[in-house]
Amino acid sequence: MHSPDESPRPNSTEDRKDAHLRICLEEAIAGLDVTTGFERVRFEHDALPELALSEVDTSVELFGKRLAAPLMIGAMTGGTERAGRINRILAEAAETCGIAMALGSQRKMIEQPAVRATFKVRDVAPNVLLMGNVGAVQLNYGVGLDQVRFLIEEVGADLFAFHLNPLQEAVQPEGDTDFRGLVGKLEALVPRLPVPVILKEVGAGFSKKTLRRVVSLPIAGIETAGVGGTSWSKIESFRTDSWVQQMTGRRLATWGVPTMQSLQAAVSIFHGTGKAIFCSGGIRTGLEVAKAVALGADLVCSALPFLKAASEGGLEATILTIRQMMAELRTVLFCTGSRTLAELRQAELVPVEDMGFRGTRET
Ligand SMILES: Cc1cc2nc3c(=O)[nH]c(=O)nc-3n(C[C@H](O)[C@H](O)[C@H](O)COP(=O)(O)O)c2cc1C
């Protein structure tokens, strides 16, 4: 475990993307001792909703596309044969259920032309609101305007996400850790891209300080990817041979801004800007989707549950997982007397202390 020279390096020759999938599916990389914070608020039940369940409409229009629910399969993968199979299952499930989908980092499409097909899902998901992805830090490592345009066009993305992952890169054996000058680079590059741009974290969230810095960028929105779900610090701790990095990754596994706090900060700072807020990080149930929407999220993303469903149960299980979340969301609208998502935003969320019991996950 403890390598003699302590130079950080991956602990096998396994492809990084496949290693991420394996660790996510086999190791305890979520939960830990922090939560999203959503268990601290509860909806008030409406026993007389004056609605028929059949009237409830969870649909939403975003970036020119109508979604059956404000739900996105979060950015995960691509770049290996296994990842390509998973992407196609996720895409087909998203198409069938009418929700959005994000691709994982497309950096490999630039470096390895042979794997480009593993990111291409338009043949099975022609109507899906599809978000492309690359690390913003790659703008300091040779990726520029032409490459990003290429990534967008090759997959037919409607949106493009730059992910911000300083914690992950710091713990990653081969991490790209020079984050200097990215604000200026994004400022120059984003307006020249053919689709709207989202800035996202990968599980450590956005603080008020960061949100104040990014609100003036020409981006279309952010995705919180807060603490409470998948921990990239923890995942990378499984991949490194360096004992120092292993310990750093484990000890900082809960570092960052919990999802609900990050969402509330984004709502207050983005108010009136017209920028979209995607909420993610530990979203596991339709009830949590509903809470995020009620607190101001335009779209709610969940990643790990869909990877598990796709990998372990294939297309059918993935569709079932999405339908389950959608049914829960619909039921919450019904039981809060909300016919639409706009009405759900008016529903009251009460702190659990005011309801007289301790906050535990409501599932
Ligand atoms: C297997 C896996 C791979 C991921 N790869 C990426 C990626 O390439 N780019 C990115 O922006 N986020 C990536 N993420 C982060 C997710 O998009 C999301 O922000 C994070 O996992 C928190 O959501 P969750 O708790 O629902 O999993 C990945 C997540 C998982 C589980």
mmCIF file of N, CA and C in Angstrom, residues 243-298:
data_model
loop_
_atom_site.group_PDB
_atom_site.id
_atom_site.type_symbol
_atom_site.label_atom_id
_atom_site.label_comp_id
_atom_site.label_asym_id
_atom_site.label_seq_id
_atom_site.Cartn_x
_atom_site.Cartn_y
_atom_site.Cartn_z
ATOM 1 N N TRP A 243 0.390 6.301 -0.338
ATOM 2 C CA TRP A 243 -0.297 6.262 0.951
ATOM 3 C C TRP A 243 -0.760 7.659 1.347
ATOM 4 N N VAL A 244 0.066 8.652 1.035
ATOM 5 C CA VAL A 244 -0.281 10.038 1.382
ATOM 6 C C VAL A 244 -1.563 10.446 0.645
ATOM 7 N N GLN A 245 -1.644 10.121 -0.643
ATOM 8 C CA GLN A 245 -2.857 10.463 -1.393
ATOM 9 C C GLN A 245 -4.056 9.653 -0.914
ATOM 10 N N GLN A 246 -3.834 8.392 -0.578
ATOM 11 C CA GLN A 246 -4.952 7.573 -0.067
ATOM 12 C C GLN A 246 -5.558 8.213 1.170
ATOM 13 N N MET A 247 -4.678 8.615 2.085
ATOM 14 C CA MET A 247 -5.170 9.205 3.341
ATOM 15 C C MET A 247 -5.833 10.549 3.081
ATOM 16 N N THR A 248 -5.227 11.344 2.198
ATOM 17 C CA THR A 248 -5.813 12.663 1.881
ATOM 18 C C THR A 248 -7.206 12.470 1.302
ATOM 19 N N GLY A 249 -7.325 11.531 0.367
ATOM 20 C CA GLY A 249 -8.614 11.273 -0.267
ATOM 21 C C GLY A 249 -9.662 10.833 0.725
ATOM 22 N N ARG A 250 -9.269 9.972 1.651
ATOM 23 C CA ARG A 250 -10.233 9.467 2.630
ATOM 24 C C ARG A 250 -10.639 10.554 3.617
ATOM 25 N N ARG A 251 -9.626 11.310 4.055
ATOM 26 C CA ARG A 251 -9.928 12.317 5.084
ATOM 27 C C ARG A 251 -10.741 13.475 4.529
ATOM 28 N N LEU A 252 -10.611 13.733 3.238
ATOM 29 C CA LEU A 252 -11.375 14.843 2.649
ATOM 30 C C LEU A 252 -12.609 14.345 1.896
ATOM 31 N N ALA A 253 -13.000 13.108 2.202
ATOM 32 C CA ALA A 253 -14.123 12.500 1.461
ATOM 33 C C ALA A 253 -15.427 13.255 1.647
ATOM 34 N N THR A 254 -15.554 13.998 2.729
ATOM 35 C CA THR A 254 -16.802 14.731 2.950
ATOM 36 C C THR A 254 -16.604 16.231 2.760
ATOM 37 N N TRP A 255 -15.457 16.615 2.209
ATOM 38 C CA TRP A 255 -15.141 18.039 2.004
ATOM 39 C C TRP A 255 -16.121 18.675 1.012
ATOM 40 N N GLY A 256 -16.508 19.912 1.307
ATOM 41 C CA GLY A 256 -17.291 20.655 0.324
ATOM 42 C C GLY A 256 -18.594 21.186 0.883
ATOM 43 N N VAL A 257 -19.450 21.591 -0.017
ATOM 44 C CA VAL A 257 -20.709 22.253 0.354
ATOM 45 C C VAL A 257 -21.861 21.268 0.142
ATOM 46 N N PRO A 258 -22.604 20.936 1.197
ATOM 47 C CA PRO A 258 -23.728 20.012 1.018
ATOM 48 C C PRO A 258 -24.714 20.521 -0.033
ATOM 49 N N THR A 259 -25.347 19.585 -0.703
ATOM 50 C CA THR A 259 -26.171 19.908 -1.876
ATOM 51 C C THR A 259 -27.246 20.961 -1.597
ATOM 52 N N MET A 260 -27.988 20.807 -0.508
ATOM 53 C CA MET A 260 -29.079 21.761 -0.277
ATOM 54 C C MET A 260 -28.529 23.167 -0.014
ATOM 55 N N GLN A 261 -27.423 23.228 0.722
ATOM 56 C CA GLN A 261 -26.807 24.530 1.008
ATOM 57 C C GLN A 261 -26.310 25.184 -0.286
ATOM 58 N N SER A 262 -25.722 24.380 -1.142
ATOM 59 C CA SER A 262 -25.208 24.895 -2.411
ATOM 60 C C SER A 262 -26.360 25.388 -3.289
ATOM 61 N N LEU A 263 -27.461 24.637 -3.283
ATOM 62 C CA LEU A 263 -28.642 25.046 -4.059
ATOM 63 C C LEU A 263 -29.182 26.380 -3.542
ATOM 64 N N GLN A 264 -29.309 26.491 -2.230
ATOM 65 C CA GLN A 264 -29.862 27.732 -1.666
ATOM 66 C C GLN A 264 -28.948 28.925 -1.953
ATOM 67 N N ALA A 265 -27.642 28.696 -1.910
ATOM 68 C CA ALA A 265 -26.696 29.775 -2.231
ATOM 69 C C ALA A 265 -26.859 30.185 -3.693
ATOM 70 N N ALA A 266 -26.994 29.195 -4.571
ATOM 71 C CA ALA A 266 -27.148 29.501 -6.008
ATOM 72 C C ALA A 266 -28.445 30.269 -6.256
ATOM 73 N N VAL A 267 -29.518 29.861 -5.584
ATOM 74 C CA VAL A 267 -30.807 30.537 -5.774
ATOM 75 C C VAL A 267 -30.677 32.009 -5.356
ATOM 76 N N SER A 268 -30.011 32.270 -4.240
ATOM 77 C CA SER A 268 -29.912 33.666 -3.783
ATOM 78 C C SER A 268 -28.990 34.478 -4.692
ATOM 79 N N ILE A 269 -27.918 33.888 -5.170
ATOM 80 C CA ILE A 269 -26.958 34.669 -5.969
ATOM 81 C C ILE A 269 -27.385 34.793 -7.438
ATOM 82 N N PHE A 270 -28.058 33.792 -7.962
ATOM 83 C CA PHE A 270 -28.469 33.828 -9.378
ATOM 84 C C PHE A 270 -29.830 34.495 -9.588
ATOM 85 N N HIS A 271 -30.484 34.861 -8.489
ATOM 86 C CA HIS A 271 -31.838 35.429 -8.585
ATOM 87 C C HIS A 271 -31.887 36.589 -9.583
ATOM 88 N N GLY A 272 -32.805 36.499 -10.540
ATOM 89 C CA GLY A 272 -32.986 37.592 -11.492
ATOM 90 C C GLY A 272 -31.995 37.618 -12.649
ATOM 91 N N THR A 273 -31.070 36.643 -12.695
ATOM 92 C CA THR A 273 -30.067 36.643 -13.776
ATOM 93 C C THR A 273 -30.544 35.842 -14.987
ATOM 94 N N GLY A 274 -31.576 35.023 -14.806
ATOM 95 C CA GLY A 274 -32.041 34.164 -15.894
ATOM 96 C C GLY A 274 -31.176 32.915 -16.074
ATOM 97 N N LYS A 275 -30.173 32.753 -15.233
ATOM 98 C CA LYS A 275 -29.321 31.560 -15.351
ATOM 99 C C LYS A 275 -30.000 30.355 -14.694
ATOM 100 N N ALA A 276 -29.790 29.195 -15.301
ATOM 101 C CA ALA A 276 -30.433 27.974 -14.805
ATOM 102 C C ALA A 276 -29.654 27.388 -13.630
ATOM 103 N N ILE A 277 -30.395 26.742 -12.743
ATOM 104 C CA ILE A 277 -29.749 26.046 -11.625
ATOM 105 C C ILE A 277 -30.111 24.564 -11.711
ATOM 106 N N PHE A 278 -29.087 23.751 -11.921
ATOM 107 C CA PHE A 278 -29.261 22.307 -11.879
ATOM 108 C C PHE A 278 -28.820 21.877 -10.477
ATOM 109 N N CYS A 279 -29.639 21.072 -9.835
ATOM 110 C CA CYS A 279 -29.266 20.602 -8.502
ATOM 111 C C CYS A 279 -28.835 19.144 -8.582
ATOM 112 N N SER A 280 -27.692 18.825 -7.991
ATOM 113 C CA SER A 280 -27.227 17.429 -7.984
ATOM 114 C C SER A 280 -26.293 17.207 -6.810
ATOM 115 N N GLY A 281 -25.979 15.929 -6.602
ATOM 116 C CA GLY A 281 -25.131 15.524 -5.491
ATOM 117 C C GLY A 281 -25.977 14.782 -4.475
ATOM 118 N N GLY A 282 -26.031 13.457 -4.609
ATOM 119 C CA GLY A 282 -26.758 12.646 -3.622
ATOM 120 C C GLY A 282 -28.257 12.586 -3.822
ATOM 121 N N ILE A 283 -28.759 13.021 -4.966
ATOM 122 C CA ILE A 283 -30.200 12.929 -5.225
ATOM 123 C C ILE A 283 -30.525 11.456 -5.513
ATOM 124 N N ARG A 284 -31.371 10.886 -4.679
ATOM 125 C CA ARG A 284 -31.659 9.451 -4.802
ATOM 126 C C ARG A 284 -33.138 9.133 -4.942
ATOM 127 N N THR A 285 -34.004 10.083 -4.631
ATOM 128 C CA THR A 285 -35.443 9.793 -4.642
ATOM 129 C C THR A 285 -36.213 10.908 -5.346
ATOM 130 N N GLY A 286 -37.433 10.563 -5.750
ATOM 131 C CA GLY A 286 -38.306 11.573 -6.344
ATOM 132 C C GLY A 286 -38.686 12.651 -5.344
ATOM 133 N N LEU A 287 -38.738 12.262 -4.065
ATOM 134 C CA LEU A 287 -39.028 13.241 -3.016
ATOM 135 C C LEU A 287 -37.918 14.295 -2.959
ATOM 136 N N GLU A 288 -36.667 13.841 -3.087
ATOM 137 C CA GLU A 288 -35.555 14.812 -3.089
ATOM 138 C C GLU A 288 -35.593 15.693 -4.339
ATOM 139 N N VAL A 289 -36.008 15.103 -5.464
ATOM 140 C CA VAL A 289 -36.168 15.907 -6.685
ATOM 141 C C VAL A 289 -37.188 17.011 -6.410
ATOM 142 N N ALA A 290 -38.309 16.632 -5.783
ATOM 143 C CA ALA A 290 -39.365 17.603 -5.486
ATOM 144 C C ALA A 290 -38.867 18.704 -4.552
ATOM 145 N N LYS A 291 -38.105 18.326 -3.534
ATOM 146 C CA LYS A 291 -37.586 19.335 -2.597
ATOM 147 C C LYS A 291 -36.659 20.303 -3.312
ATOM 148 N N ALA A 292 -35.809 19.764 -4.187
ATOM 149 C CA ALA A 292 -34.873 20.628 -4.921
ATOM 150 C C ALA A 292 -35.641 21.617 -5.808
ATOM 151 N N VAL A 293 -36.679 21.125 -6.474
ATOM 152 C CA VAL A 293 -37.492 22.004 -7.335
ATOM 153 C C VAL A 293 -38.173 23.078 -6.488
ATOM 154 N N ALA A 294 -38.745 22.660 -5.357
ATOM 155 C CA ALA A 294 -39.445 23.612 -4.491
ATOM 156 C C ALA A 294 -38.493 24.689 -3.979
ATOM 157 N N LEU A 295 -37.226 24.327 -3.817
ATOM 158 C CA LEU A 295 -36.247 25.307 -3.329
ATOM 159 C C LEU A 295 -35.654 26.151 -4.458
ATOM 160 N N GLY A 296 -36.025 25.853 -5.714
ATOM 161 C CA GLY A 296 -35.582 26.737 -6.799
ATOM 162 C C GLY A 296 -34.783 26.096 -7.921
ATOM 163 N N ALA A 297 -34.598 24.767 -7.899
ATOM 164 C CA ALA A 297 -33.843 24.127 -8.987
ATOM 165 C C ALA A 297 -34.686 24.062 -10.264
ATOM 166 N N ASP A 298 -34.054 24.301 -11.403
ATOM 167 C CA ASP A 298 -34.740 24.172 -12.692
ATOM 168 C C ASP A 298 -34.682 22.731 -13.189
#
